[in-house]
PDB file of C-alpha atoms in Angstrom:
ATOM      1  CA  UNK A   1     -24.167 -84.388 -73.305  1.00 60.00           C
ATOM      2  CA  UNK A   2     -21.765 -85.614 -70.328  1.00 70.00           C
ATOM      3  CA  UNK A   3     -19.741 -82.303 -69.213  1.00 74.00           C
ATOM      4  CA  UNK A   4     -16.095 -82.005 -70.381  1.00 79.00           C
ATOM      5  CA  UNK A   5     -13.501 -82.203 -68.067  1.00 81.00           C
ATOM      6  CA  UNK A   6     -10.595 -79.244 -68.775  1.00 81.00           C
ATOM      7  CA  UNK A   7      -7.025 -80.652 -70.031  1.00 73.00           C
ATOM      8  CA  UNK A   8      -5.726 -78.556 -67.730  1.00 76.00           C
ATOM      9  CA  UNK A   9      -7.894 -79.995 -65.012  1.00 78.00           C
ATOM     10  CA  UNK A  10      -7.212 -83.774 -66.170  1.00 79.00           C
ATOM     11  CA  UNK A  11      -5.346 -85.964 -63.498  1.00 81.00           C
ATOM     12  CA  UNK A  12      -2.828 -88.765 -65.297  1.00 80.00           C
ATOM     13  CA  UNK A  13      -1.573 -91.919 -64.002  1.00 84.00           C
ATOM     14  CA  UNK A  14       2.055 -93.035 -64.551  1.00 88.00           C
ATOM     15  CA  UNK A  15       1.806 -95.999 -62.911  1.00 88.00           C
ATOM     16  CA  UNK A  16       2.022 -98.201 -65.768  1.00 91.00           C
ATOM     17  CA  UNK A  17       4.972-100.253 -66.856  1.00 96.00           C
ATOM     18  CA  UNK A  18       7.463 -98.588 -69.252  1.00 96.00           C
ATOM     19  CA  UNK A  19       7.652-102.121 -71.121  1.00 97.00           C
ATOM     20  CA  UNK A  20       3.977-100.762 -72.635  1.00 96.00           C
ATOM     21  CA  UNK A  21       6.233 -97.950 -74.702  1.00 97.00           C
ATOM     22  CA  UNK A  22       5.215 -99.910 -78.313  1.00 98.00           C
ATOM     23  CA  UNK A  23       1.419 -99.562 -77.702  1.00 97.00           C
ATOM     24  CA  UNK A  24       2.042 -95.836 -77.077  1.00 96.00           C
ATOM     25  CA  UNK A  25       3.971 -94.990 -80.152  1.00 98.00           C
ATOM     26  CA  UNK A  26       1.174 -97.127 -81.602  1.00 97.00           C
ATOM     27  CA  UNK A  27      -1.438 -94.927 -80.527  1.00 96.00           C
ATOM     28  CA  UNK A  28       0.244 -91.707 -81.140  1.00 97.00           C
ATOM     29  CA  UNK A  29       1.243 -93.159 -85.156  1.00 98.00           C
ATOM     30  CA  UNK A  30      -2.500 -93.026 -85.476  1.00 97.00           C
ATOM     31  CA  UNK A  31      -3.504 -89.872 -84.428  1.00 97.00           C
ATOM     32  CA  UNK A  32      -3.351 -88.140 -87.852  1.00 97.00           C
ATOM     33  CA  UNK A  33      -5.535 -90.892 -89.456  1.00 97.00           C
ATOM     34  CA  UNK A  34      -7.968 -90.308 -86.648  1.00 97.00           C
ATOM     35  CA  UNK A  35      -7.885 -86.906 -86.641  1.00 96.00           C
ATOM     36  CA  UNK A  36      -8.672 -86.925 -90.697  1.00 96.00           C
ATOM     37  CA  UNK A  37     -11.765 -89.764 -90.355  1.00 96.00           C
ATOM     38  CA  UNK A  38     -13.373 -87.219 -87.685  1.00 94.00           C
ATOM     39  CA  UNK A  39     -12.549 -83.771 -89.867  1.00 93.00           C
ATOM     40  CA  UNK A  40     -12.095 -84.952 -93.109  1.00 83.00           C
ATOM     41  CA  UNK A  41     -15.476 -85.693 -94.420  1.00 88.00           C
ATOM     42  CA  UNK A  42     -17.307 -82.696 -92.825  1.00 94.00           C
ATOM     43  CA  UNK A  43     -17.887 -79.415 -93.645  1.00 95.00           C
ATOM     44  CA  UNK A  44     -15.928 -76.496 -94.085  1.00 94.00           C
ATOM     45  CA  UNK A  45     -18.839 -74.151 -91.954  1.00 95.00           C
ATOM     46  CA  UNK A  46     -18.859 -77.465 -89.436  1.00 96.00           C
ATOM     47  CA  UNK A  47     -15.053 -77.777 -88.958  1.00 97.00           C
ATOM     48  CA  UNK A  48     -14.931 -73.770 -88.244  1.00 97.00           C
ATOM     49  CA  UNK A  49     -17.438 -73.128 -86.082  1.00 97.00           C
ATOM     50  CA  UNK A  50     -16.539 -72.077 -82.528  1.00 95.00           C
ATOM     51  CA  UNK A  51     -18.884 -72.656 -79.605  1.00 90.00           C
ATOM     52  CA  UNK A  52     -18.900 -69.344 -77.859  1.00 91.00           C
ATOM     53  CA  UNK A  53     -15.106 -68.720 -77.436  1.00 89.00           C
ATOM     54  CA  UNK A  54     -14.210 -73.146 -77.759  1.00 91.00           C
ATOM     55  CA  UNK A  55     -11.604 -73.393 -80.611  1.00 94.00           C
ATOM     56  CA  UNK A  56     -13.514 -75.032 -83.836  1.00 96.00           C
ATOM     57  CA  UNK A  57     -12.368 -78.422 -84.526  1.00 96.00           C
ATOM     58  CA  UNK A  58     -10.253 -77.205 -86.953  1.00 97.00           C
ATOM     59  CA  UNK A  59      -8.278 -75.216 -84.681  1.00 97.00           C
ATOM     60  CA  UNK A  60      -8.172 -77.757 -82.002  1.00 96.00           C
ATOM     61  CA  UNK A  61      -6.261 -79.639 -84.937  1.00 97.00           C
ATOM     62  CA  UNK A  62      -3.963 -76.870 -85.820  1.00 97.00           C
ATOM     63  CA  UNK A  63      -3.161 -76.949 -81.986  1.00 97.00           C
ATOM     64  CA  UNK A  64      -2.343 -80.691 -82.331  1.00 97.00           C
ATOM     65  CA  UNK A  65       0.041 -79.553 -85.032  1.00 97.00           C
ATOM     66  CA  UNK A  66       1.516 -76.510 -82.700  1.00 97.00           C
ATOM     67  CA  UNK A  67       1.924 -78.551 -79.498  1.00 96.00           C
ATOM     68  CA  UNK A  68       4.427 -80.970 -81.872  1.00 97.00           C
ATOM     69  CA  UNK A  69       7.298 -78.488 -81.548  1.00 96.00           C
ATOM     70  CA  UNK A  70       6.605 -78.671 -77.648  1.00 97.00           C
ATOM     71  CA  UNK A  71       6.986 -82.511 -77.973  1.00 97.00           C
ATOM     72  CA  UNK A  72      10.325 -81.848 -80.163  1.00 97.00           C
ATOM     73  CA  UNK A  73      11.778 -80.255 -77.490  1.00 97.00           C
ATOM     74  CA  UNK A  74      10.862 -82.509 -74.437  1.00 97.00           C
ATOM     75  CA  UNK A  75      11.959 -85.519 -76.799  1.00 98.00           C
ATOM     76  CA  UNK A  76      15.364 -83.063 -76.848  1.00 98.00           C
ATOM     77  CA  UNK A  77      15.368 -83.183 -73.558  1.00 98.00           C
ATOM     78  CA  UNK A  78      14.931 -86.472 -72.456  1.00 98.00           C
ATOM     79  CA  UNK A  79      17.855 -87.825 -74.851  1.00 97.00           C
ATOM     80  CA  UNK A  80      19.961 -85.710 -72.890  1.00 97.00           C
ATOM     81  CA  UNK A  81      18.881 -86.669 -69.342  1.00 96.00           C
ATOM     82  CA  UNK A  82      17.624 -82.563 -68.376  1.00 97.00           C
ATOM     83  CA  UNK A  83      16.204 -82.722 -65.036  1.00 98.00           C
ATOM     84  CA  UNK A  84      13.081 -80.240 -65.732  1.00 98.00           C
ATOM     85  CA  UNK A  85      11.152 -80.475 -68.793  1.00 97.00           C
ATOM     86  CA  UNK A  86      10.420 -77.577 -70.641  1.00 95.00           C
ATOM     87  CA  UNK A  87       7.350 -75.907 -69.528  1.00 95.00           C
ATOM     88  CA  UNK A  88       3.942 -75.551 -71.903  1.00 94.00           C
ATOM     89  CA  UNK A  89       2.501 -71.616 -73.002  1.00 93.00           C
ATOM     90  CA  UNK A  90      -0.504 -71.779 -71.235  1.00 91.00           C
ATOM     91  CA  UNK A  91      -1.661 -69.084 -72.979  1.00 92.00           C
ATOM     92  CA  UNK A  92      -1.772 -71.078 -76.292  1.00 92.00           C
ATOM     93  CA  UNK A  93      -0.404 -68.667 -77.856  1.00 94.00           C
ATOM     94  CA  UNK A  94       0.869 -69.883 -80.969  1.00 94.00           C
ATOM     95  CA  UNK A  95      -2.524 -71.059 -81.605  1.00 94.00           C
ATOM     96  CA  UNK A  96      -3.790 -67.951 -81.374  1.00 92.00           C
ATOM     97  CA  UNK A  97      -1.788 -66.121 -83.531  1.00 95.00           C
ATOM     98  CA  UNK A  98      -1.606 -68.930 -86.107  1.00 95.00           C
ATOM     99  CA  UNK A  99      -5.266 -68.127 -87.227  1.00 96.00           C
ATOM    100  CA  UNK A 100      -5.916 -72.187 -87.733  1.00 97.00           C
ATOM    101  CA  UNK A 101      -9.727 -71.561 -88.811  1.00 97.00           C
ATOM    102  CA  UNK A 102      -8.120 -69.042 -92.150  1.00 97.00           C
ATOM    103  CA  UNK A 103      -6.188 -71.867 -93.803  1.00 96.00           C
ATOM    104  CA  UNK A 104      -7.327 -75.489 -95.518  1.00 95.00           C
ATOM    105  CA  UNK A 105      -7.574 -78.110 -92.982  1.00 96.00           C
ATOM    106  CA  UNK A 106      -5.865 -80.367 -95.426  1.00 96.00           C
ATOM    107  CA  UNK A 107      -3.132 -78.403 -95.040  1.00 97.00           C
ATOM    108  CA  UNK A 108      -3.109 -78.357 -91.085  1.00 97.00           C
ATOM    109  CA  UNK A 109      -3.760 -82.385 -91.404  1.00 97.00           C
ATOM    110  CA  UNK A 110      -1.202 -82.803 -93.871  1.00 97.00           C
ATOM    111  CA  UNK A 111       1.512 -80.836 -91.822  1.00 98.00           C
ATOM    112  CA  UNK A 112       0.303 -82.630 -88.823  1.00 98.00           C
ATOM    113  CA  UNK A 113       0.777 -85.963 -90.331  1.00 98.00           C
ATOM    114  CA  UNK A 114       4.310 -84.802 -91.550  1.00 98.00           C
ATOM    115  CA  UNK A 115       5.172 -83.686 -88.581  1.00 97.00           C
ATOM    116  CA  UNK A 116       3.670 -86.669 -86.261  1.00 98.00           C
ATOM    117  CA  UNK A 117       5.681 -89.485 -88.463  1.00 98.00           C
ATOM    118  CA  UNK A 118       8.790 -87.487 -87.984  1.00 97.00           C
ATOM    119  CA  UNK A 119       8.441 -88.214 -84.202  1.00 98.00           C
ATOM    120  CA  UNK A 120       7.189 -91.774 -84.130  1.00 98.00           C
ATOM    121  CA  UNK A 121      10.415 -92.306 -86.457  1.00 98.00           C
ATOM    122  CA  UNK A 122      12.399 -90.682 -84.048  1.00 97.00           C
ATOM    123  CA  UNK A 123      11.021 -93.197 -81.571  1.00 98.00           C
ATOM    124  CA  UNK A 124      10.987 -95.905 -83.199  1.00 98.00           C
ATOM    125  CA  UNK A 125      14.562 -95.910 -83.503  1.00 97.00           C
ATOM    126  CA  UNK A 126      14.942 -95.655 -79.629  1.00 98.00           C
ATOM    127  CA  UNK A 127      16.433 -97.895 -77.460  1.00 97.00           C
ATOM    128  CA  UNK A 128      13.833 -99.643 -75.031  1.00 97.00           C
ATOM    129  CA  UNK A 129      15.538 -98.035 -71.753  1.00 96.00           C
ATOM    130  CA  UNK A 130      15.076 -94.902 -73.335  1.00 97.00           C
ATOM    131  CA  UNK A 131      11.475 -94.515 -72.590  1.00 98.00           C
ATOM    132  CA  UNK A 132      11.755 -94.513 -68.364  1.00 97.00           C
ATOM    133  CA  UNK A 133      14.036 -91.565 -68.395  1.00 97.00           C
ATOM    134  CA  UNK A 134      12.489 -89.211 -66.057  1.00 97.00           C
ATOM    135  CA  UNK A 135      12.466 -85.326 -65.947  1.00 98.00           C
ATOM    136  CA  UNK A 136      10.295 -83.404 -63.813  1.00 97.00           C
ATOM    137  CA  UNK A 137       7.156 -81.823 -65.325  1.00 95.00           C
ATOM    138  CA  UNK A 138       6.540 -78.333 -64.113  1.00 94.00           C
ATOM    139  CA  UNK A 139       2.868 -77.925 -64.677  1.00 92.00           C
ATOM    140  CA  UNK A 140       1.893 -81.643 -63.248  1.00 92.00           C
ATOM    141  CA  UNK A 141       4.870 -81.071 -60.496  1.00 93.00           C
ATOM    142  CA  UNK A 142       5.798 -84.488 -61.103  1.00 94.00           C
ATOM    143  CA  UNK A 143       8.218 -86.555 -62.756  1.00 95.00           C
ATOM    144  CA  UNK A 144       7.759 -87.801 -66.077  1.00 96.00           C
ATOM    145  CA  UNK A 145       9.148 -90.550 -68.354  1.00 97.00           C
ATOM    146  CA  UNK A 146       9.327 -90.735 -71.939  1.00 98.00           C
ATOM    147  CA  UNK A 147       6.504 -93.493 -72.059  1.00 98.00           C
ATOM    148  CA  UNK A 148       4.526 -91.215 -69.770  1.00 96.00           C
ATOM    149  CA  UNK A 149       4.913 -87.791 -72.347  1.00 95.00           C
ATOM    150  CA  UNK A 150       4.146 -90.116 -75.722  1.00 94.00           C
TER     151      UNK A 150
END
């Protein structure tokens, strides 16, 4: 198995054009069907089980579902031109606490779903120029625009 690189560790490019906003609210409108076809199917004692002290799949998913009030926000943000976007907990903690692996993962999919659509309607309704606003990202130290974030 190839080694995993960290999120945190990840490098991004934002070099591409802002005209490519569609195919990025495409991909992100399909991340709760994709997210079902890999859990869905699968095990309860499969989609729990931690590797050492790795989040189960099933609470990588209910982090998918916590990081959407962090993408809320910056969506906030970005309608109203802030400068600095807000910054990330690092220390996951709302995943922690939220105990992901002691509820149904249909209900973590289904809220993730509800919540996901919610966004890409938001989007969708946004005009094109929209998506290059820029704020500065404090983790990546970097600016951001709206087509970079989605």
């Amino acid at each position: 198995m190839a080694a995993r690189i960290k999120w945190t560790d990840r490098k991004f490019d934002f070099s591409f054009p802002v005209e490519l906003f569609p195919e990025m609210i495409e991909r992100i409108r399909g991340t709760p069907a994709r997210l079902e076809e890999l859990t869905g199917t699968l095990p309860q004692e499969v989609v729990r089980r931690r590797d050492g002290e790795r989040w189960s799949m099933q609470e990588n998913a209910g982090h998918l579902l916590d990081l959407e009030s962090l993408v809320a926000q910056r969506l906030y943000e970005y309608l109203n031109a802030a400068k600095e976007l807000h910054a990330a907990d690092m220390t996951n903690r709302k995943t922690y606490e939220a105990q992901h692996n002691d509820v149904e993962l249909s209900t973590i999919l289904k809220a993730f779903r509800e919540q996901r659509s919610g966004l890409v309607k938001r989007l969708d309704e946004l005009e094109p120029e929209v998506f290059g606003r820029a704020a500065h990202h404090p983790r990546l130290n970097v600016p951001m625009r709206l087509v970079d974030m989605i």
